[in-house]
Amino acid sequence: MQVVLDESQWRARAAAHRARVERWTGPHRERRRRREPHPVLDFLFTYYSLRPAGLEQWHPGPGVALRGAEDYLGRPGYVRDGDAVRLEPSALPGRLAGTAGFVRALLAATAARPPRLGCFGLHEWAMVYRTDTPRHGALPLRLGAAGTDAVVESLPVHCTHHDAYRFFTAAARPRNALVPTREEQVAHEQPGCLHATMDLYKWAYKLAPATPSELLGDCFALAVEVRELDMRASPYDLADLGHSPVPIETPAGRAEYARAQSAFAERAAPLRRRLLALCDTLLS
């Protein structure tokens, strides 16, 4: 079934999407203009490669035709359909099918596993373990360097995410229970991992322009919340940014982290299913 939107309808949806994400893209641009870093939110615009303008751009996704949208004909994958314009998956660049195949395999494997809730966000601690050059050098460590190292040494480190593990210090890597590699990403990724949840945003924009922008926005909004927990549970003192710590060095803090981790895994599940359905459409 194909939905046909009049120009006023799709322009309203495009404006609503832009207004939604400008909550984050606008302040980011202002901070960048002032050369003012933000150790929590910059991650969403630096580690993740989609530019703010790309996040703000609206796409309908497959199965939606737009009247009065001739400008879209200059974009990859869009074709004329009677008096409207729509996305045609077979007209998209060939590389997108390869991307969709990988994303589908990864997300399906992740969804099939139970969430592991015992990592307690120690990946951020392992990134500053026994080093004089922490990733966010301008931020103080809540427990100091020695106290931070003691926490890493007192708890099991079990990070399953390659792109978190690769930032571990050399001294921290042998402490991890496994060695997650890019080649084994599909075999290791699991839905309790905060970074796997944040990465739903990455997979959404990697599938652009096929991804409906409402889905992209949903993935980004969840990634913002997850990133805040990620850094609140880190060894850094974020009080000046208005973030209270989740003190995973204590039993109460670890319990709080695991509860939040579980809730995020539940919220990520329907987004993962929507991305899987999109992959199936692109691969059919």
Coordinates of N, CA and C in Angstrom, one line a residue, residues 26-193:
G26 N 20.4 23.1 17.0 CA 20.6 24.6 17.2 C 21.6 24.9 18.3
P27 N 21.5 24.4 19.5 CA 22.5 24.6 20.5 C 23.9 24.1 20.1
H28 N 23.9 23.0 19.4 CA 25.2 22.5 18.9 C 25.9 23.5 18.0
R29 N 25.2 24.0 17.1 CA 25.7 25.0 16.2 C 26.2 26.3 17.0
E30 N 25.4 26.7 18.0 CA 25.8 27.8 18.8 C 27.1 27.5 19.6
R31 N 27.2 26.3 20.1 CA 28.4 26.0 20.9 C 29.6 25.9 19.9
R32 N 29.4 25.4 18.7 CA 30.5 25.3 17.8 C 31.0 26.7 17.4
R33 N 30.0 27.6 17.2 CA 30.4 29.0 16.8 C 31.2 29.6 17.9
R34 N 30.9 29.3 19.2 CA 31.6 29.9 20.3 C 32.8 29.1 20.7
R35 N 33.0 28.0 20.0 CA 34.2 27.1 20.2 C 34.1 26.6 21.7
E36 N 32.9 26.2 22.0 CA 32.6 25.7 23.4 C 32.3 24.3 23.4
P37 N 33.2 23.4 23.8 CA 32.9 22.0 23.7 C 31.9 21.5 24.8
H38 N 31.2 20.5 24.5 CA 30.2 19.9 25.4 C 30.5 18.4 25.5
P39 N 31.1 17.9 26.5 CA 31.6 16.5 26.6 C 30.6 15.5 26.5
V40 N 29.3 15.8 26.8 CA 28.2 14.9 26.7 C 27.6 14.8 25.3
L41 N 27.2 16.0 24.8 CA 26.4 16.0 23.6 C 27.2 16.1 22.3
D42 N 28.4 16.6 22.4 CA 29.3 16.6 21.2 C 29.4 15.3 20.5
F43 N 29.5 14.2 21.4 CA 29.6 12.9 20.9 C 28.6 12.5 19.8
L44 N 27.4 13.0 19.9 CA 26.4 12.7 19.0 C 26.6 13.4 17.6
F45 N 27.5 14.3 17.5 CA 27.8 15.0 16.3 C 29.2 14.9 15.8
T46 N 30.0 14.2 16.6 CA 31.4 14.0 16.2 C 31.7 12.5 16.0
Y47 N 31.5 11.7 17.0 CA 31.6 10.2 16.9 C 30.7 9.8 15.8
Y48 N 29.4 10.2 15.8 CA 28.5 9.9 14.8 C 28.7 11.0 13.7
S49 N 28.7 10.5 12.4 CA 29.2 11.4 11.3 C 28.1 12.2 10.6
L50 N 26.8 12.0 10.9 CA 25.8 12.7 10.3 C 25.9 14.2 10.7
R51 N 25.9 15.1 9.8 CA 26.0 16.5 10.1 C 24.6 17.0 10.5
P52 N 24.5 18.1 11.3 CA 23.2 18.6 11.7 C 22.3 18.8 10.6
A53 N 22.8 19.4 9.5 CA 21.9 19.6 8.3 C 21.3 18.3 7.8
G54 N 22.0 17.2 7.8 CA 21.5 16.0 7.4 C 20.5 15.4 8.3
L55 N 20.7 15.6 9.6 CA 19.7 15.2 10.6 C 18.4 16.0 10.4
E56 N 18.5 17.3 10.1 CA 17.3 18.1 9.9 C 16.5 17.8 8.6
Q57 N 17.2 17.3 7.6 CA 16.5 17.0 6.4 C 15.5 15.9 6.5
W58 N 14.3 16.1 5.8 CA 13.2 15.2 5.9 C 13.2 14.3 4.7
H59 N 13.0 12.9 5.0 CA 12.7 12.0 3.9 C 11.5 11.2 4.4
P60 N 10.6 10.8 3.4 CA 9.4 10.1 3.8 C 9.6 8.6 4.0
G61 N 10.6 8.0 3.4 CA 10.8 6.6 3.4 C 10.0 5.9 2.3
P62 N 10.2 4.5 2.2 CA 9.5 3.8 1.1 C 8.0 3.8 1.4
G63 N 7.3 3.7 0.3 CA 5.8 3.6 0.4 C 5.1 4.8 0.6
V64 N 5.7 6.0 0.4 CA 5.1 7.3 0.5 C 5.4 8.1 -0.7
A65 N 4.3 8.6 -1.4 CA 4.5 9.4 -2.6 C 4.1 10.9 -2.2
L66 N 4.8 11.8 -2.8 CA 4.7 13.2 -2.4 C 4.3 14.0 -3.6
R67 N 3.1 14.7 -3.5 CA 2.7 15.6 -4.6 C 3.4 17.0 -4.4
G68 N 3.8 17.6 -5.5 CA 4.4 18.9 -5.4 C 5.8 18.8 -4.8
A69 N 6.5 17.7 -5.1 CA 7.9 17.5 -4.5 C 8.9 17.3 -5.6
E70 N 8.8 18.1 -6.7 CA 9.7 17.9 -7.8 C 11.2 18.1 -7.4
D71 N 11.4 18.9 -6.4 CA 12.8 19.1 -6.0 C 13.5 17.8 -5.5
Y72 N 12.7 16.8 -5.1 CA 13.2 15.5 -4.6 C 13.7 14.7 -5.8
L73 N 13.4 15.0 -7.0 CA 13.8 14.3 -8.1 C 15.3 14.4 -8.4
G74 N 15.9 15.4 -7.8 CA 17.4 15.6 -7.9 C 18.1 14.8 -6.8
R75 N 17.4 14.1 -6.0 CA 18.1 13.3 -4.9 C 18.1 11.9 -5.2
P76 N 19.1 11.1 -4.8 CA 19.3 9.7 -5.1 C 18.0 8.9 -4.7
G77 N 17.6 8.1 -5.6 CA 16.5 7.1 -5.3 C 15.1 7.6 -5.6
Y78 N 14.9 8.9 -5.9 CA 13.6 9.4 -6.1 C 13.2 9.4 -7.6
V79 N 11.9 8.9 -7.8 CA 11.4 8.8 -9.2 C 10.0 9.4 -9.3
R80 N 9.7 9.8 -10.5 CA 8.3 10.3 -10.7 C 7.3 9.2 -10.7
D81 N 6.1 9.4 -10.1 CA 5.1 8.4 -10.1 C 3.8 9.1 -10.3
G82 N 3.4 9.2 -11.6 CA 2.2 10.0 -11.9 C 2.4 11.4 -11.6
D83 N 1.5 12.0 -10.8 CA 1.6 13.4 -10.4 C 2.4 13.6 -9.1
A84 N 3.1 12.5 -8.7 CA 3.8 12.6 -7.4 C 5.2 12.1 -7.6
V85 N 6.0 12.2 -6.5 CA 7.4 11.7 -6.5 C 7.5 10.7 -5.3
R86 N 8.2 9.6 -5.5 CA 8.4 8.7 -4.4 C 9.8 8.1 -4.4
L87 N 10.2 7.5 -3.3 CA 11.4 6.8 -3.2 C 11.3 5.4 -3.8
E88 N 12.2 5.1 -4.7 CA 12.2 3.8 -5.3 C 13.4 3.0 -4.9
P89 N 13.3 2.0 -4.0 CA 14.5 1.3 -3.5 C 15.4 0.8 -4.6
S90 N 14.9 0.3 -5.7 CA 15.8 -0.2 -6.7 C 16.6 0.9 -7.4
A91 N 16.2 2.2 -7.2 CA 16.9 3.3 -7.8 C 18.0 3.9 -6.9
L92 N 18.1 3.3 -5.7 CA 19.1 3.8 -4.7 C 20.5 3.3 -5.1
P93 N 21.5 4.0 -4.7 CA 22.9 3.5 -5.0 C 23.1 2.1 -4.5
G94 N 23.9 1.3 -5.3 CA 24.0 -0.1 -5.1 C 24.6 -0.4 -3.7
R95 N 25.5 0.5 -3.2 CA 26.1 0.3 -1.9 C 25.1 0.1 -0.8
L96 N 23.9 0.7 -1.0 CA 22.9 0.7 0.1 C 22.4 -0.7 0.4
A97 N 22.4 -1.6 -0.6 CA 21.9 -3.0 -0.4 C 23.0 -3.7 0.5
G98 N 24.2 -3.4 0.3 CA 25.3 -4.1 1.1 C 25.2 -3.6 2.5
T99 N 24.9 -2.3 2.7 CA 24.8 -1.7 4.0 C 23.6 -2.4 4.7
A100 N 22.5 -2.4 4.0 CA 21.2 -3.0 4.6 C 21.4 -4.5 5.0
G101 N 22.2 -5.2 4.2 CA 22.5 -6.6 4.5 C 23.2 -6.7 5.8
F102 N 24.3 -5.9 6.0 CA 25.1 -6.0 7.2 C 24.2 -5.5 8.4
V103 N 23.5 -4.4 8.2 CA 22.7 -3.9 9.4 C 21.6 -4.9 9.8
R104 N 21.0 -5.5 8.8 CA 20.0 -6.5 9.1 C 20.6 -7.7 9.9
A105 N 21.7 -8.2 9.5 CA 22.4 -9.3 10.2 C 22.7 -8.9 11.6
L106 N 23.3 -7.7 11.8 CA 23.7 -7.3 13.1 C 22.5 -7.1 14.0
L107 N 21.4 -6.4 13.5 CA 20.3 -6.1 14.4 C 19.5 -7.3 14.7
A108 N 19.4 -8.3 13.7 CA 18.7 -9.5 14.0 C 19.4 -10.3 15.1
A109 N 20.7 -10.4 15.0 CA 21.5 -11.2 16.0 C 21.4 -10.5 17.3
T110 N 21.4 -9.2 17.4 CA 21.3 -8.5 18.6 C 20.0 -8.7 19.3
A111 N 18.9 -8.6 18.5 CA 17.6 -8.8 19.0 C 17.3 -10.2 19.5
A112 N 18.0 -11.1 19.0 CA 17.8 -12.5 19.4 C 18.5 -12.9 20.7
R113 N 19.3 -12.0 21.3 CA 20.0 -12.2 22.5 C 19.3 -11.5 23.7
P114 N 19.4 -12.1 24.9 CA 18.9 -11.4 26.1 C 19.9 -10.3 26.4
P115 N 19.4 -9.2 27.0 CA 20.3 -8.1 27.4 C 21.2 -8.5 28.6
R116 N 22.4 -8.2 28.5 CA 23.4 -8.4 29.6 C 23.4 -7.0 30.4
L117 N 23.2 -7.1 31.7 CA 23.1 -5.9 32.5 C 24.2 -5.8 33.5
G118 N 25.3 -6.5 33.3 CA 26.3 -6.5 34.4 C 27.6 -5.7 34.0
C119 N 27.5 -4.9 33.0 CA 28.8 -4.2 32.7 C 29.0 -2.9 33.5
F120 N 27.8 -2.3 33.9 CA 27.8 -1.1 34.8 C 28.6 0.1 34.2
G121 N 28.7 0.2 32.9 CA 29.3 1.3 32.3 C 30.8 1.5 32.5
L122 N 31.4 0.4 32.8 CA 32.9 0.4 33.1 C 33.7 0.7 31.9
H123 N 33.1 0.7 30.7 CA 33.9 1.1 29.5 C 34.5 2.5 29.6
E124 N 33.7 3.4 30.1 CA 34.2 4.8 30.3 C 35.4 4.8 31.3
W125 N 35.3 4.0 32.3 CA 36.3 4.0 33.3 C 37.6 3.3 32.7
A126 N 37.4 2.3 31.9 CA 38.5 1.6 31.2 C 39.2 2.6 30.2
M127 N 38.6 3.6 29.8 CA 39.2 4.5 28.8 C 40.1 5.5 29.5
V128 N 40.1 5.6 30.9 CA 41.0 6.5 31.6 C 41.8 5.7 32.6
Y129 N 41.8 4.4 32.5 CA 42.5 3.6 33.5 C 44.0 3.7 33.3
R130 N 44.7 4.1 34.3 CA 46.2 4.2 34.3 C 46.7 5.0 33.2
T131 N 46.1 6.2 33.0 CA 46.6 7.1 31.9 C 46.7 8.5 32.5
D132 N 47.6 9.3 31.9 CA 47.7 10.7 32.3 C 47.0 11.6 31.2
T133 N 46.4 11.0 30.2 CA 45.7 11.7 29.2 C 44.3 11.2 29.0
P134 N 43.4 11.5 29.9 CA 42.0 11.0 29.7 C 41.4 11.6 28.5
R135 N 40.3 11.0 28.0 CA 39.7 11.4 26.8 C 39.1 12.8 27.0
H136 N 38.5 13.1 28.1 CA 38.0 14.4 28.4 C 38.8 15.1 29.5
G137 N 40.0 15.5 29.1 CA 41.0 16.1 30.0 C 40.6 17.3 30.7
A138 N 39.6 18.0 30.2 CA 39.1 19.3 30.9 C 38.2 19.0 32.0
L139 N 37.7 17.7 32.1 CA 36.8 17.4 33.2 C 37.5 16.7 34.4
P140 N 37.2 17.1 35.6 CA 37.8 16.4 36.7 C 37.2 15.0 36.9
L141 N 38.0 14.1 37.5 CA 37.5 12.7 37.8 C 36.9 12.8 39.2
R142 N 35.7 12.2 39.4 CA 35.0 12.3 40.6 C 35.9 11.7 41.8
L143 N 36.5 10.6 41.5 CA 37.3 9.9 42.5 C 38.8 10.1 42.4
G144 N 39.2 11.0 41.5 CA 40.6 11.1 41.3 C 41.2 9.9 40.5
A145 N 42.4 10.1 40.0 CA 43.0 9.0 39.2 C 43.1 7.7 39.9
A146 N 43.7 7.8 41.1 CA 43.9 6.5 41.9 C 42.6 5.9 42.3
G147 N 41.6 6.7 42.7 CA 40.3 6.1 43.0 C 39.6 5.5 41.8
T148 N 39.8 6.1 40.6 CA 39.2 5.6 39.4 C 39.8 4.2 39.0
D149 N 41.2 4.2 39.1 CA 41.9 2.9 38.8 C 41.4 1.8 39.8
A150 N 41.2 2.2 41.1 CA 40.7 1.2 42.0 C 39.4 0.6 41.7
V151 N 38.5 1.4 41.2 CA 37.2 0.9 40.8 C 37.3 -0.1 39.6
V152 N 38.1 0.2 38.6 CA 38.3 -0.7 37.5 C 38.9 -2.0 38.0
E153 N 39.8 -2.0 39.0 CA 40.4 -3.2 39.5 C 39.5 -4.0 40.4
S154 N 38.4 -3.4 40.9 CA 37.6 -4.0 41.9 C 36.4 -4.7 41.3
L155 N 36.1 -4.5 40.0 CA 34.9 -5.0 39.4 C 35.3 -5.7 38.1
P156 N 34.5 -6.7 37.7 CA 34.8 -7.4 36.4 C 34.4 -6.5 35.2
V157 N 35.3 -6.4 34.2 CA 35.0 -5.6 33.0 C 34.6 -6.5 31.9
H158 N 33.4 -6.3 31.4 CA 32.8 -7.2 30.4 C 32.1 -6.3 29.3
C159 N 32.9 -5.7 28.5 CA 32.4 -4.9 27.4 C 32.3 -5.7 26.1
T160 N 31.1 -5.7 25.5 CA 30.9 -6.4 24.3 C 30.9 -5.6 23.0
H161 N 31.2 -4.3 23.1 CA 31.0 -3.4 22.0 C 32.4 -3.0 21.5
H162 N 32.7 -3.3 20.2 CA 34.0 -3.1 19.7 C 34.4 -1.6 19.7
D163 N 33.5 -0.7 19.3 CA 33.8 0.7 19.2 C 33.9 1.4 20.6
A164 N 33.5 0.7 21.6 CA 33.9 1.2 23.0 C 35.2 0.6 23.4
Y165 N 35.4 -0.7 23.2 CA 36.6 -1.4 23.6 C 37.8 -0.8 22.9
R166 N 37.7 -0.4 21.7 CA 38.9 0.1 21.0 C 39.5 1.4 21.6
F167 N 38.7 2.1 22.5 CA 39.2 3.3 23.2 C 39.8 2.9 24.6
F168 N 39.7 1.7 25.0 CA 40.3 1.3 26.3 C 41.8 1.7 26.3
T169 N 42.3 2.0 27.4 CA 43.8 2.2 27.5 C 44.4 0.8 27.4
A170 N 45.7 0.9 27.0 CA 46.5 -0.4 26.9 C 46.4 -1.2 28.2
A171 N 46.5 -0.5 29.3 CA 46.5 -1.2 30.6 C 45.1 -1.9 30.9
A172 N 44.0 -1.3 30.3 CA 42.7 -1.8 30.6 C 42.3 -3.0 29.7
R173 N 42.8 -3.0 28.5 CA 42.3 -4.1 27.6 C 42.5 -5.5 28.1
P174 N 43.6 -5.9 28.8 CA 43.6 -7.2 29.3 C 42.6 -7.5 30.4
R175 N 42.0 -6.5 31.0 CA 41.1 -6.7 32.1 C 39.7 -7.1 31.5
N176 N 39.5 -6.8 30.2 CA 38.1 -7.1 29.7 C 38.0 -8.6 29.5
A177 N 36.8 -9.1 29.7 CA 36.5 -10.6 29.6 C 36.6 -11.1 28.2
L178 N 36.5 -10.3 27.2 CA 36.7 -10.8 25.8 C 37.3 -9.7 25.0
V179 N 37.7 -10.0 23.8 CA 38.3 -9.0 22.9 C 37.4 -8.8 21.7
P180 N 36.4 -7.9 21.8 CA 35.5 -7.7 20.7 C 36.1 -7.0 19.5
T181 N 36.0 -7.7 18.4 CA 36.6 -7.1 17.1 C 35.5 -6.7 16.2
R182 N 35.9 -6.0 15.2 CA 34.9 -5.6 14.1 C 34.4 -6.8 13.4
E183 N 35.3 -7.8 13.1 CA 34.9 -9.0 12.4 C 33.9 -9.8 13.2
E184 N 33.9 -9.7 14.5 CA 33.0 -10.5 15.4 C 31.9 -9.7 16.0
Q185 N 31.7 -8.5 15.4 CA 30.6 -7.6 15.9 C 29.3 -8.3 16.0
V186 N 28.9 -9.0 14.9 CA 27.6 -9.6 14.8 C 27.5 -10.7 15.9
A187 N 28.6 -11.3 16.2 CA 28.6 -12.4 17.2 C 28.5 -11.9 18.7
H188 N 28.9 -10.7 18.9 CA 29.0 -10.2 20.3 C 28.0 -9.2 20.7
E189 N 27.4 -8.4 19.8 CA 26.6 -7.3 20.2 C 25.3 -7.8 20.8
Q190 N 24.9 -7.1 21.9 CA 23.7 -7.5 22.7 C 22.9 -6.3 23.1
P191 N 21.6 -6.5 23.3 CA 20.7 -5.3 23.4 C 20.8 -4.5 24.7
G192 N 21.5 -5.1 25.7 CA 21.7 -4.3 27.0 C 22.8 -3.3 26.9
C193 N 23.6 -3.4 25.9 CA 24.7 -2.4 25.7 C 24.3 -1.0 25.3

